[in-house]
mmCIF file with all atom_site columns, C-alpha atoms in Angstrom:
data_model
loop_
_atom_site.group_PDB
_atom_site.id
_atom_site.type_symbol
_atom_site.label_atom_id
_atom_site.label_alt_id
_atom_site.label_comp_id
_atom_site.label_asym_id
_atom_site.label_entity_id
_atom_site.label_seq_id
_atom_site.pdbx_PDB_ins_code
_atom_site.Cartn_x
_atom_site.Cartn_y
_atom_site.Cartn_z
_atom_site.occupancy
_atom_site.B_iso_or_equiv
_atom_site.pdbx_formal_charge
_atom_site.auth_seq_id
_atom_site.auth_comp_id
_atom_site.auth_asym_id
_atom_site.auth_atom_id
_atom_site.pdbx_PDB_model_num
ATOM 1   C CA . UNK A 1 1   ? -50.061 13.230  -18.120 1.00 0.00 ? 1   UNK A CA 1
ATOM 2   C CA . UNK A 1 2   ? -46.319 13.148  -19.351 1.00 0.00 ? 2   UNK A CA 1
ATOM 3   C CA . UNK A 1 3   ? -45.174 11.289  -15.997 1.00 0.00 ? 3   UNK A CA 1
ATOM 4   C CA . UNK A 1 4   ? -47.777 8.866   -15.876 1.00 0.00 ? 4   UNK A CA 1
ATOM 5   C CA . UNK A 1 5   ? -46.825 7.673   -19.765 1.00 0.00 ? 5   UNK A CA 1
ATOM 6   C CA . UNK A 1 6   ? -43.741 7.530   -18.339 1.00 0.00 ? 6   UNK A CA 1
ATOM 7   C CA . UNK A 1 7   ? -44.715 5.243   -15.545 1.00 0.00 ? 7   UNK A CA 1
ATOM 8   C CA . UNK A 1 8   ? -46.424 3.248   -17.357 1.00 0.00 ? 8   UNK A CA 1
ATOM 9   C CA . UNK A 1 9   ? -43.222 2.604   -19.623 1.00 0.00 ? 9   UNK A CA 1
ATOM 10  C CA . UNK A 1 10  ? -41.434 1.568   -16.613 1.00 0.00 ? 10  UNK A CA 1
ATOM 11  C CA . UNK A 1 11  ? -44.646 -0.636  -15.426 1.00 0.00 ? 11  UNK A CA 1
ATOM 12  C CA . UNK A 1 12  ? -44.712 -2.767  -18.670 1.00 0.00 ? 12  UNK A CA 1
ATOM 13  C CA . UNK A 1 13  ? -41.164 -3.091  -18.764 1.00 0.00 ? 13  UNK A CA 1
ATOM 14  C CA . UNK A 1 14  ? -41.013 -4.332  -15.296 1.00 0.00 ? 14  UNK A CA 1
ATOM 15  C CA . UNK A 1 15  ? -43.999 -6.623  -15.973 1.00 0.00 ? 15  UNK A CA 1
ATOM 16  C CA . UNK A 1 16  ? -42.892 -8.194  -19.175 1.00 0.00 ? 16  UNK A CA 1
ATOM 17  C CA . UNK A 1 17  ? -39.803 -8.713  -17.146 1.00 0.00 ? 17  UNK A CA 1
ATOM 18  C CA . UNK A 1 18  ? -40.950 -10.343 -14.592 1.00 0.00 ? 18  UNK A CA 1
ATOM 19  C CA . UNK A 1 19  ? -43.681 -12.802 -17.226 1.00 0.00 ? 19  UNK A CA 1
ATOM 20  C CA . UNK A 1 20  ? -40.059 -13.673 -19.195 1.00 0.00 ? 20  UNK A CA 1
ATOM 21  C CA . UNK A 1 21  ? -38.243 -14.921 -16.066 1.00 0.00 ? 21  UNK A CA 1
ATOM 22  C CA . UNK A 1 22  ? -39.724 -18.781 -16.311 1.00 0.00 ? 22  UNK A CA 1
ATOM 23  C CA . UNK A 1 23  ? -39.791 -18.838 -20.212 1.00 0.00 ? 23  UNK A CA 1
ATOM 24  C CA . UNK A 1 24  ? -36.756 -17.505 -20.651 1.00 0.00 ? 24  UNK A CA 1
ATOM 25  C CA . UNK A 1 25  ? -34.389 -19.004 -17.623 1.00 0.00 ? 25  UNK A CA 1
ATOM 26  C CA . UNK A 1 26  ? -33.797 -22.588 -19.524 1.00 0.00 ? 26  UNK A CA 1
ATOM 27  C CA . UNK A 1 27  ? -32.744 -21.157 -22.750 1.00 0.00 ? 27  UNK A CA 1
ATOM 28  C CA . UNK A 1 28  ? -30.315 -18.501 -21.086 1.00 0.00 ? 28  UNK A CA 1
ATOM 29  C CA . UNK A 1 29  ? -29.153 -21.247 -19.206 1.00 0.00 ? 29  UNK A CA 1
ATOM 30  C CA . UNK A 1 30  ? -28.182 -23.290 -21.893 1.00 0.00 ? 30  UNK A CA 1
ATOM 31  C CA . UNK A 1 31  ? -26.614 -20.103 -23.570 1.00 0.00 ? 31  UNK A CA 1
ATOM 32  C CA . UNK A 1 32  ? -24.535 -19.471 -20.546 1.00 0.00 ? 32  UNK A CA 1
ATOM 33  C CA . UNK A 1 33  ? -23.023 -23.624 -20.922 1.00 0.00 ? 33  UNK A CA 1
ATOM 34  C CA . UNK A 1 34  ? -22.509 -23.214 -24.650 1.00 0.00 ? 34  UNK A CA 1
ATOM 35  C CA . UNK A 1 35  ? -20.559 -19.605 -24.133 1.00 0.00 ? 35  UNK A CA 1
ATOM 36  C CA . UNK A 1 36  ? -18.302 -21.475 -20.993 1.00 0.00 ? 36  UNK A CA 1
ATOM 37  C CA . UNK A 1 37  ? -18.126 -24.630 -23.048 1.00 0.00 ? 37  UNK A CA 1
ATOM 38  C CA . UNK A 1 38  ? -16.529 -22.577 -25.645 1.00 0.00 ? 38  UNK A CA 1
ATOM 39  C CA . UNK A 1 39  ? -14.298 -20.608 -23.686 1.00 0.00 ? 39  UNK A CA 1
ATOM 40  C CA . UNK A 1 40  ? -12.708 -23.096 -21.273 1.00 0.00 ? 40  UNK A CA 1
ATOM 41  C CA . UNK A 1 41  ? -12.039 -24.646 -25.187 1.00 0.00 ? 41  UNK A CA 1
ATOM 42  C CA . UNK A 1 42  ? -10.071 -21.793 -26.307 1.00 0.00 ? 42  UNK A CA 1
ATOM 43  C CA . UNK A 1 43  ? -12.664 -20.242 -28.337 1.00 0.00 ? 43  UNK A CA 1
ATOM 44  C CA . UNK A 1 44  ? -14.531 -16.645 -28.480 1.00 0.00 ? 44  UNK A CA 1
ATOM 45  C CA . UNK A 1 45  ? -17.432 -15.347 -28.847 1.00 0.00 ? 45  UNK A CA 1
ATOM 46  C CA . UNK A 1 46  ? -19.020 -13.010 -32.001 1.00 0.00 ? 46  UNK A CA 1
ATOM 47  C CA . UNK A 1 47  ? -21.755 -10.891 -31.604 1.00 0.00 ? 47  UNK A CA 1
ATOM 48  C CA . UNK A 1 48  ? -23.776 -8.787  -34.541 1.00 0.00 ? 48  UNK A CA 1
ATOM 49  C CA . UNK A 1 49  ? -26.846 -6.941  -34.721 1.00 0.00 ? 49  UNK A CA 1
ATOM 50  C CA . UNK A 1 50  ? -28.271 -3.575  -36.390 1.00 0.00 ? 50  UNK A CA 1
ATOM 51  C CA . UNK A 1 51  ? -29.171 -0.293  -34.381 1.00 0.00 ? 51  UNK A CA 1
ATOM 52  C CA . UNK A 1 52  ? -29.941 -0.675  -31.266 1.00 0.00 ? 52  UNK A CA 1
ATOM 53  C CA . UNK A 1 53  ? -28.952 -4.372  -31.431 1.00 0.00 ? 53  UNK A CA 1
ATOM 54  C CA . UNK A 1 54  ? -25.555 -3.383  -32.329 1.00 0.00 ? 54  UNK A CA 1
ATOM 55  C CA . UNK A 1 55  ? -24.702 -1.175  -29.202 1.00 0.00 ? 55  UNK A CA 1
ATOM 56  C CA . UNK A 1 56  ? -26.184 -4.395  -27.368 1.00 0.00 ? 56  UNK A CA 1
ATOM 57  C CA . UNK A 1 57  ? -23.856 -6.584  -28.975 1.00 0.00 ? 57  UNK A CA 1
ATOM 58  C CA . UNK A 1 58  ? -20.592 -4.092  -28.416 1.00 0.00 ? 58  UNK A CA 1
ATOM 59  C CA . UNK A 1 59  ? -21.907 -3.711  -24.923 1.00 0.00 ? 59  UNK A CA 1
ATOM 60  C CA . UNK A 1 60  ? -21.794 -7.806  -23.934 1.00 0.00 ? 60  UNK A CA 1
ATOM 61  C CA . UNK A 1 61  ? -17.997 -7.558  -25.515 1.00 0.00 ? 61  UNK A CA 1
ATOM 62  C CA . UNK A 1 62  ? -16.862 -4.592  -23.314 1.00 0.00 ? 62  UNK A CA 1
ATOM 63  C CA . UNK A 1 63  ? -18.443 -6.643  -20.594 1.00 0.00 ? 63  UNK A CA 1
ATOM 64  C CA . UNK A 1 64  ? -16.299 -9.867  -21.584 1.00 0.00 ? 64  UNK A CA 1
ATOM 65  C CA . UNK A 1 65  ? -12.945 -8.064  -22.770 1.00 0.00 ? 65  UNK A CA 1
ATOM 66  C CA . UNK A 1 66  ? -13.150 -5.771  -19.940 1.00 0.00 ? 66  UNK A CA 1
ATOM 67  C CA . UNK A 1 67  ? -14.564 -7.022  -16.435 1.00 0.00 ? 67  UNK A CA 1
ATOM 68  C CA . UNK A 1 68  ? -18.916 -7.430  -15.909 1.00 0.00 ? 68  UNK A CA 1
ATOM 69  C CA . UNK A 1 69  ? -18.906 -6.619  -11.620 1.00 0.00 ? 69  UNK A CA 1
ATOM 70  C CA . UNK A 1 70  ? -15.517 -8.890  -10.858 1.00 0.00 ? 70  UNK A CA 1
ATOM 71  C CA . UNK A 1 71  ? -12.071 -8.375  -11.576 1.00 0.00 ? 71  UNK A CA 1
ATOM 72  C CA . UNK A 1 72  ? -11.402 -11.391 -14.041 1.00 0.00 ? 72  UNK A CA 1
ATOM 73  C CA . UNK A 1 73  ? -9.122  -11.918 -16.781 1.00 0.00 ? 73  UNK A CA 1
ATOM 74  C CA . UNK A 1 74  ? -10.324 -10.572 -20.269 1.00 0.00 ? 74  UNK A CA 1
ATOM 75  C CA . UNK A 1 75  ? -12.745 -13.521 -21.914 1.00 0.00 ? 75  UNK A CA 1
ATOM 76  C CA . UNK A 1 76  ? -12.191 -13.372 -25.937 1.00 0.00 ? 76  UNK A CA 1
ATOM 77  C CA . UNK A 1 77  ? -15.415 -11.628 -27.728 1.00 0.00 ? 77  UNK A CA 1
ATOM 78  C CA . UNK A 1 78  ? -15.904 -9.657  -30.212 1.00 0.00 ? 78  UNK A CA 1
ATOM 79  C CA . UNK A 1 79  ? -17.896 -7.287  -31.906 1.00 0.00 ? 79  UNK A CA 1
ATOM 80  C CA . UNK A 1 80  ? -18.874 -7.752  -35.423 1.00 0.00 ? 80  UNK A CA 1
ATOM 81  C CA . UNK A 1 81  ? -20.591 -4.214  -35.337 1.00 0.00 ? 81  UNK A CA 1
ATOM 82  C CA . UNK A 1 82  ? -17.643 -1.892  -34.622 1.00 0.00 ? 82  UNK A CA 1
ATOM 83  C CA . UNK A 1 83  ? -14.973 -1.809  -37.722 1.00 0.00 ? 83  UNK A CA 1
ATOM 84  C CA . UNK A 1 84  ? -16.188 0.960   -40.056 1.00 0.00 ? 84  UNK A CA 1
ATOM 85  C CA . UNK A 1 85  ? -13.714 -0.074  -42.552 1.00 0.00 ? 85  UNK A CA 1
ATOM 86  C CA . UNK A 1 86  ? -14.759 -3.492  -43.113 1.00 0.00 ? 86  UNK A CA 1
ATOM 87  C CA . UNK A 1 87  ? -18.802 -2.968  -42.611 1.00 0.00 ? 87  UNK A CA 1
ATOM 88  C CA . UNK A 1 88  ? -18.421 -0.191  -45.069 1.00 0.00 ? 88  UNK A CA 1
ATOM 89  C CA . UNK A 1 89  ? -15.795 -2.240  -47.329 1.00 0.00 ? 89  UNK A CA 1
ATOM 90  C CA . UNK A 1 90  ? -18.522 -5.105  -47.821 1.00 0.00 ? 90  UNK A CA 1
ATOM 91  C CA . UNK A 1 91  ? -21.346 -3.154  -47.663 1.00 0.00 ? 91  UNK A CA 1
ATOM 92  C CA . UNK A 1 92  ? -19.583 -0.937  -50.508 1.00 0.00 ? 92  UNK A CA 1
ATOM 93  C CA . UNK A 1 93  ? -18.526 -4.211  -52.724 1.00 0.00 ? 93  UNK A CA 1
ATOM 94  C CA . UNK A 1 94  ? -20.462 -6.887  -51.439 1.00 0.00 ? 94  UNK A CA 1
ATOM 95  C CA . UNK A 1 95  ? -23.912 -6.153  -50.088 1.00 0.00 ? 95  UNK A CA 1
ATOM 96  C CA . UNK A 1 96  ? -24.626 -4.773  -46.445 1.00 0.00 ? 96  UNK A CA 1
ATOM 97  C CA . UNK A 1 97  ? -26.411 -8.189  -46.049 1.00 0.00 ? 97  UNK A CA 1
ATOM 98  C CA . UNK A 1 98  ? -22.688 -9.527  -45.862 1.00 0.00 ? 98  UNK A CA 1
ATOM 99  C CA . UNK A 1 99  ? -21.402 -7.534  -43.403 1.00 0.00 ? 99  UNK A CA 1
ATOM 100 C CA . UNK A 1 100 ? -21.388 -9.850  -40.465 1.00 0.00 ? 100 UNK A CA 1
ATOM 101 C CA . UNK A 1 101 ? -21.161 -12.675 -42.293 1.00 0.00 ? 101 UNK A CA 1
ATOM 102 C CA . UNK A 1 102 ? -17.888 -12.255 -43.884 1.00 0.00 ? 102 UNK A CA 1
ATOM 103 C CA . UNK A 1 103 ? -16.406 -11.554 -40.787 1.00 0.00 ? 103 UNK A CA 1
ATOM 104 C CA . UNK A 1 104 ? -18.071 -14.584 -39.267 1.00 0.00 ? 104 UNK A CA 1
ATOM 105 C CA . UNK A 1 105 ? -16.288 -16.387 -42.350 1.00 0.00 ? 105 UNK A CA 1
ATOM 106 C CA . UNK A 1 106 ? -12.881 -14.789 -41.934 1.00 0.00 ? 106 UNK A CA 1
ATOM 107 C CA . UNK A 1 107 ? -12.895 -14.979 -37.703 1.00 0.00 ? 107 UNK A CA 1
ATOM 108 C CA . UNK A 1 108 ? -15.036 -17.810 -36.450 1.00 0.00 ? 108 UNK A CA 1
ATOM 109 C CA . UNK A 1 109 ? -13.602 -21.299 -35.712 1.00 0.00 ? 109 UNK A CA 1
ATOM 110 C CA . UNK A 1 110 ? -15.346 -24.603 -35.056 1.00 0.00 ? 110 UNK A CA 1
ATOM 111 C CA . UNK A 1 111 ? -16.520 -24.384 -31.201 1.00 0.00 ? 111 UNK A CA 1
ATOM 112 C CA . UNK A 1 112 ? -16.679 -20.868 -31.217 1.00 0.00 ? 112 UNK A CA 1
ATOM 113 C CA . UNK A 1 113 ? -20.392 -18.976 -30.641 1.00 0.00 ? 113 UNK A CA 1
ATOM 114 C CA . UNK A 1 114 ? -22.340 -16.664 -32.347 1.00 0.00 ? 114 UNK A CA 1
ATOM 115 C CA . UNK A 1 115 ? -24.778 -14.218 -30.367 1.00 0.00 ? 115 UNK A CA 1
ATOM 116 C CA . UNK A 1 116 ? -27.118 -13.227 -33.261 1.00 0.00 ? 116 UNK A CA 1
ATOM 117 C CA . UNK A 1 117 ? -29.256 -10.229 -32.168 1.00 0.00 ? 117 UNK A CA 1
ATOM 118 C CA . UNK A 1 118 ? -32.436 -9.163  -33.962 1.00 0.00 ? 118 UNK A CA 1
ATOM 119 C CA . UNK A 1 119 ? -35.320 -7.824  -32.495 1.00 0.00 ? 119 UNK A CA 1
ATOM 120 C CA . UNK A 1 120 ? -37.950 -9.502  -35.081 1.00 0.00 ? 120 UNK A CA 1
ATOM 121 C CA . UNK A 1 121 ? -35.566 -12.502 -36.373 1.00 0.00 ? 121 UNK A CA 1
ATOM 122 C CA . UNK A 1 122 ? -36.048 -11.417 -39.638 1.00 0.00 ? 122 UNK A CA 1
ATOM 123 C CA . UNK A 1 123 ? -32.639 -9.092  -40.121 1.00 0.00 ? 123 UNK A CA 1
ATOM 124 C CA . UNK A 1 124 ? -30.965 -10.280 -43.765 1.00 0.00 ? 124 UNK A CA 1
ATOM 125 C CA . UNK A 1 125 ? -27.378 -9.170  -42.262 1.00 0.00 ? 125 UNK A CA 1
ATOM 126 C CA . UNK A 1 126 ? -27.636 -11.664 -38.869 1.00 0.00 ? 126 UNK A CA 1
ATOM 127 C CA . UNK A 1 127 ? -29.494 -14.246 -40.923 1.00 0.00 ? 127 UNK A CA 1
ATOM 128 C CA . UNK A 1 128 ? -26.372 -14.556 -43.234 1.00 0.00 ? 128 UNK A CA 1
ATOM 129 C CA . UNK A 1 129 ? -24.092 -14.362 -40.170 1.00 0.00 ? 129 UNK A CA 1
ATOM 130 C CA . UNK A 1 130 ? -26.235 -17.090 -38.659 1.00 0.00 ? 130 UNK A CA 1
ATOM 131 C CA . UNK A 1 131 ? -25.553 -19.597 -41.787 1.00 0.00 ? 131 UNK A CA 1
ATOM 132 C CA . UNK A 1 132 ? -22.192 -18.592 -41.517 1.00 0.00 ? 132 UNK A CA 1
ATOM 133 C CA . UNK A 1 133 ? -21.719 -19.199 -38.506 1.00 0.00 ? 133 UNK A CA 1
ATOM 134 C CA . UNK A 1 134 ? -23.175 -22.917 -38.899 1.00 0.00 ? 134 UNK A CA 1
ATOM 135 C CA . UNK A 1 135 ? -20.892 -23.546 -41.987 1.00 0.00 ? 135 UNK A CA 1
ATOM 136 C CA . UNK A 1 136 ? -17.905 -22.840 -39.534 1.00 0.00 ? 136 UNK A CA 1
ATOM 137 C CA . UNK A 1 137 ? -19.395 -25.321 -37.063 1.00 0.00 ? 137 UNK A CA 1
ATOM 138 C CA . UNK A 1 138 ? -20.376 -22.914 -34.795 1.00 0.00 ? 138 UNK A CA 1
ATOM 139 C CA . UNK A 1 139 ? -22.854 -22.550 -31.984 1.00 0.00 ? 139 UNK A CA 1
ATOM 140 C CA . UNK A 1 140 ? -25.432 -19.646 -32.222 1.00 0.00 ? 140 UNK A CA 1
ATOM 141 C CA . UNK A 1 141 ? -26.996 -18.205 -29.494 1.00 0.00 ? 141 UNK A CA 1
ATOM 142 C CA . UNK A 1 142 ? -30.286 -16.275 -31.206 1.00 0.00 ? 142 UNK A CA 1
ATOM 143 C CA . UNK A 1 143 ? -31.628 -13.565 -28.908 1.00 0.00 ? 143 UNK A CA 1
ATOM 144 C CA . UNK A 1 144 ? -35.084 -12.372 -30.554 1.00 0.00 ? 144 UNK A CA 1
ATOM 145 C CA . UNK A 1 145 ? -38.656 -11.189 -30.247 1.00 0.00 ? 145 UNK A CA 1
ATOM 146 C CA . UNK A 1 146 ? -42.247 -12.024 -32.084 1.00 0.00 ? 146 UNK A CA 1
ATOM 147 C CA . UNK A 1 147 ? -41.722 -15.333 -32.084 1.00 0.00 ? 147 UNK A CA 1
ATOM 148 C CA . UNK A 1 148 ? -38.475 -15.408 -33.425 1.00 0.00 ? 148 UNK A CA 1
ATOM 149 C CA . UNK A 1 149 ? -39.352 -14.257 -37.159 1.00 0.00 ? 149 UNK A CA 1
ATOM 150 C CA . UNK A 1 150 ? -37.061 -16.344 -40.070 1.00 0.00 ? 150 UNK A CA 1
ATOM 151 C CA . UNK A 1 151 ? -34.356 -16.923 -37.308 1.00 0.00 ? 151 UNK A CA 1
ATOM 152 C CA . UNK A 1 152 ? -36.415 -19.615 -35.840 1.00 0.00 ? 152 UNK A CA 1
ATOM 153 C CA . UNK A 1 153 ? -36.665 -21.676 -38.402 1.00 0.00 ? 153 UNK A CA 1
ATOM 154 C CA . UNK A 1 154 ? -32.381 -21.525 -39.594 1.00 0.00 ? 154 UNK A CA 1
ATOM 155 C CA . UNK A 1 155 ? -31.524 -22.370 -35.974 1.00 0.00 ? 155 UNK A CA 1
ATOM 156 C CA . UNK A 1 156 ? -30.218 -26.073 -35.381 1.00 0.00 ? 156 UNK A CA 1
ATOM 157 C CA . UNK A 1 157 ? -31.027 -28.118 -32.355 1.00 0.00 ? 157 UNK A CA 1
ATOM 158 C CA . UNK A 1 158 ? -27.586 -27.495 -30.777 1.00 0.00 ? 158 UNK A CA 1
ATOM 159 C CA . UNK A 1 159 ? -28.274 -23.392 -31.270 1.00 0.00 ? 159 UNK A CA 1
ATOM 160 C CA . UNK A 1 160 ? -29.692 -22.032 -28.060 1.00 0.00 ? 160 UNK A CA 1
ATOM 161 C CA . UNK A 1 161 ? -32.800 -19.268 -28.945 1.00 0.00 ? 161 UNK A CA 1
ATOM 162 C CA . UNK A 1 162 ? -33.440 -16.808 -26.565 1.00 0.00 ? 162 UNK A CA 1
ATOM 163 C CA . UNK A 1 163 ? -36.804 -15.351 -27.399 1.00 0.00 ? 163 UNK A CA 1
ATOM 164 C CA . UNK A 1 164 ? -38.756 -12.081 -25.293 1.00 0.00 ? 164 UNK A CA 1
ATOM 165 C CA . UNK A 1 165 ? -42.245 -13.162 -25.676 1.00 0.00 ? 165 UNK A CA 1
ATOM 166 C CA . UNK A 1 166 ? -43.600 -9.235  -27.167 1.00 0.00 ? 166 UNK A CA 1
ATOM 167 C CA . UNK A 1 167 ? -43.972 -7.155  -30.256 1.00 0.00 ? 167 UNK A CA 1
ATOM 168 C CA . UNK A 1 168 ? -42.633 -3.892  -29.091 1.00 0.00 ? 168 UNK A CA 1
ATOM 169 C CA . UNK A 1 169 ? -38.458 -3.608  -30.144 1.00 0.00 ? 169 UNK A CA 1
ATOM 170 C CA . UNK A 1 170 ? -38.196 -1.450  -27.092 1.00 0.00 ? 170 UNK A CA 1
ATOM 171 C CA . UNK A 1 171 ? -39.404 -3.976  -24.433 1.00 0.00 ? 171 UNK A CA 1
ATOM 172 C CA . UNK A 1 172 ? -37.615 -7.086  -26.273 1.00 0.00 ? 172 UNK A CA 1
ATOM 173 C CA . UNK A 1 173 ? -34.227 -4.957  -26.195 1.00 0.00 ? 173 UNK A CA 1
ATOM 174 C CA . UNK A 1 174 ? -34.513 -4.216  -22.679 1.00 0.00 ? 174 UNK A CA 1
ATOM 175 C CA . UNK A 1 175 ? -34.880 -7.978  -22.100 1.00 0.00 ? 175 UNK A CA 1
ATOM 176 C CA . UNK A 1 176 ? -32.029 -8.446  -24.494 1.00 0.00 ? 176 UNK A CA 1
ATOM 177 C CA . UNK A 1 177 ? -30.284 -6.671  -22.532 1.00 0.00 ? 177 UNK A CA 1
ATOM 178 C CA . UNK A 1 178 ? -31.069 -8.371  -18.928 1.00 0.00 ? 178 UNK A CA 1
ATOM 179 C CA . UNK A 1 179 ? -30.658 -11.615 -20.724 1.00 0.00 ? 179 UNK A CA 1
ATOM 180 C CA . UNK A 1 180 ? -27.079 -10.539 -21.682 1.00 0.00 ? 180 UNK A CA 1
ATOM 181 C CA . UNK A 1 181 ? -26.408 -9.686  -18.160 1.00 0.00 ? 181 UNK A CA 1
ATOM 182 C CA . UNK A 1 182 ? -27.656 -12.513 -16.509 1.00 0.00 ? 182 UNK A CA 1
ATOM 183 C CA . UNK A 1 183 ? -25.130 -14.369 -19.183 1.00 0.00 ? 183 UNK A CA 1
ATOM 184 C CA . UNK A 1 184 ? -22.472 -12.376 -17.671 1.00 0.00 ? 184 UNK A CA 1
ATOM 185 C CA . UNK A 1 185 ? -22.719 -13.053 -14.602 1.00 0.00 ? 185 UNK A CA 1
ATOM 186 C CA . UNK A 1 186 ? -23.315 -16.410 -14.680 1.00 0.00 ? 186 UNK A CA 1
ATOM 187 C CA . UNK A 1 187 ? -20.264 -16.729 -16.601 1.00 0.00 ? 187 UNK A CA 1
ATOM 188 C CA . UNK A 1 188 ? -18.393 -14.879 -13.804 1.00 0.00 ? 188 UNK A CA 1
ATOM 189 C CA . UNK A 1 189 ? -20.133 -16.990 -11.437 1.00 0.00 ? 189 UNK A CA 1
ATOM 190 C CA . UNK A 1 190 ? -18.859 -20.387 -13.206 1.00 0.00 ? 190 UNK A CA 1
ATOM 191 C CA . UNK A 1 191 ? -15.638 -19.128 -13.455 1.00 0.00 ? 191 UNK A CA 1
ATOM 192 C CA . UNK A 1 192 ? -15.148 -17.808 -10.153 1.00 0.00 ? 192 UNK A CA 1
ATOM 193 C CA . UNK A 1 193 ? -17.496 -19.165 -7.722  1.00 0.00 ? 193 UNK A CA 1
ATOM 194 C CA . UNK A 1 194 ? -20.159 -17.519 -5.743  1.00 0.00 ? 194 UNK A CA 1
ATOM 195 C CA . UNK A 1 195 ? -19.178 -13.913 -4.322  1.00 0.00 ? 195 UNK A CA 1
ATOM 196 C CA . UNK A 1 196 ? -20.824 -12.719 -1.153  1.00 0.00 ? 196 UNK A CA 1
ATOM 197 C CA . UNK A 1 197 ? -23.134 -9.991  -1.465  1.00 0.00 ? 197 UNK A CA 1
#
């Protein structure tokens, strides 16, 4: 009984999966040119999100800072989910619905991108850091699920939204995180050409 609930885990992940690839190819697409468009500028990428949406977002940095499957240079990102001093600072004096959003305010530059994680589209914290992020004439890249919640409706036509066609957080996260992946890699693959498998 156990190991067939667990089967079927893997079965609807693997089927959503493979239902996402047409919807969802354009818009990561179009991510991946507004991420390279920023870099080859100079710029960086942020990336906030709560929970399991934050280890997502610190993941995709260590992939940029660090190396995805090539040996590159380090690409600038960073994430908005990792300095205890300042998310406690403004959650402490401000409100913790300012927590990415005053660092989008004190790091983000004109060309730079946002990746703005949240599962339903509805988190007050990214929200904020997504109306930051447009104030500093940035590009957001909205990664979502269940339509896309309140995020849908703040994004701007030159925003890119990414959004796993489910309810369950678990299967949209997983997606998140193939979406983030496929990012990387085409990234890699713009900046360094096609590698032979």
């Amino acid at each position: 009984m156990l190991e067939q609930r667990i089967q079927q885990q893997f079965f609807e992940s693997a089927d959503l999966k493979y239902q996402a690839a047409d919807l969802l190819a354009r818009p990561i697409a179009d991510a991946v040119q507004a991420v390279l468009g920023c870099l080859t500028a100079g710029g960086k990428v942020l990336a906030c999100g709560n929970g399991g949406s934050a280890s997502d977002a610190q993941h995709f940095a260590a992939e940029f800072v660090g190396r995805f499957e090539r040996e590159r240079p380090g690409l600038a990102a960073i994430a908005l989910t990792t300095d205890t001093s300042i998310l406690t600072a403004v959650g402490n004096d401000y409100d913790f619905s300012q927590v990415f959003s005053k660092q989008v305010q004190a790091l983000g530059q004109p060309g730079d991108v946002l990746i703005a994680l949240s599962t339903s589209g509805n988190s007050a914290n990214v929200l904020a850091a997504v109306q930051a992020a447009h104030d500093k004439e940035m590009t957001v890249v909205a990664l979502t699920g269940r339509g896309g919640g309140r995020m849908r409706e703040l994004l701007a036509e030159t925003d890119v939204h990414i959004c796993v066609p489910h309810e369950r957080t678990a299967r949209i996260q997983e997606v998140h995180i193939l979406a983030l992946h496929c990012l990387c890699d085409a990234i890699d693959t713009q900046l360094l050409g096609e590698q032979d498998h």
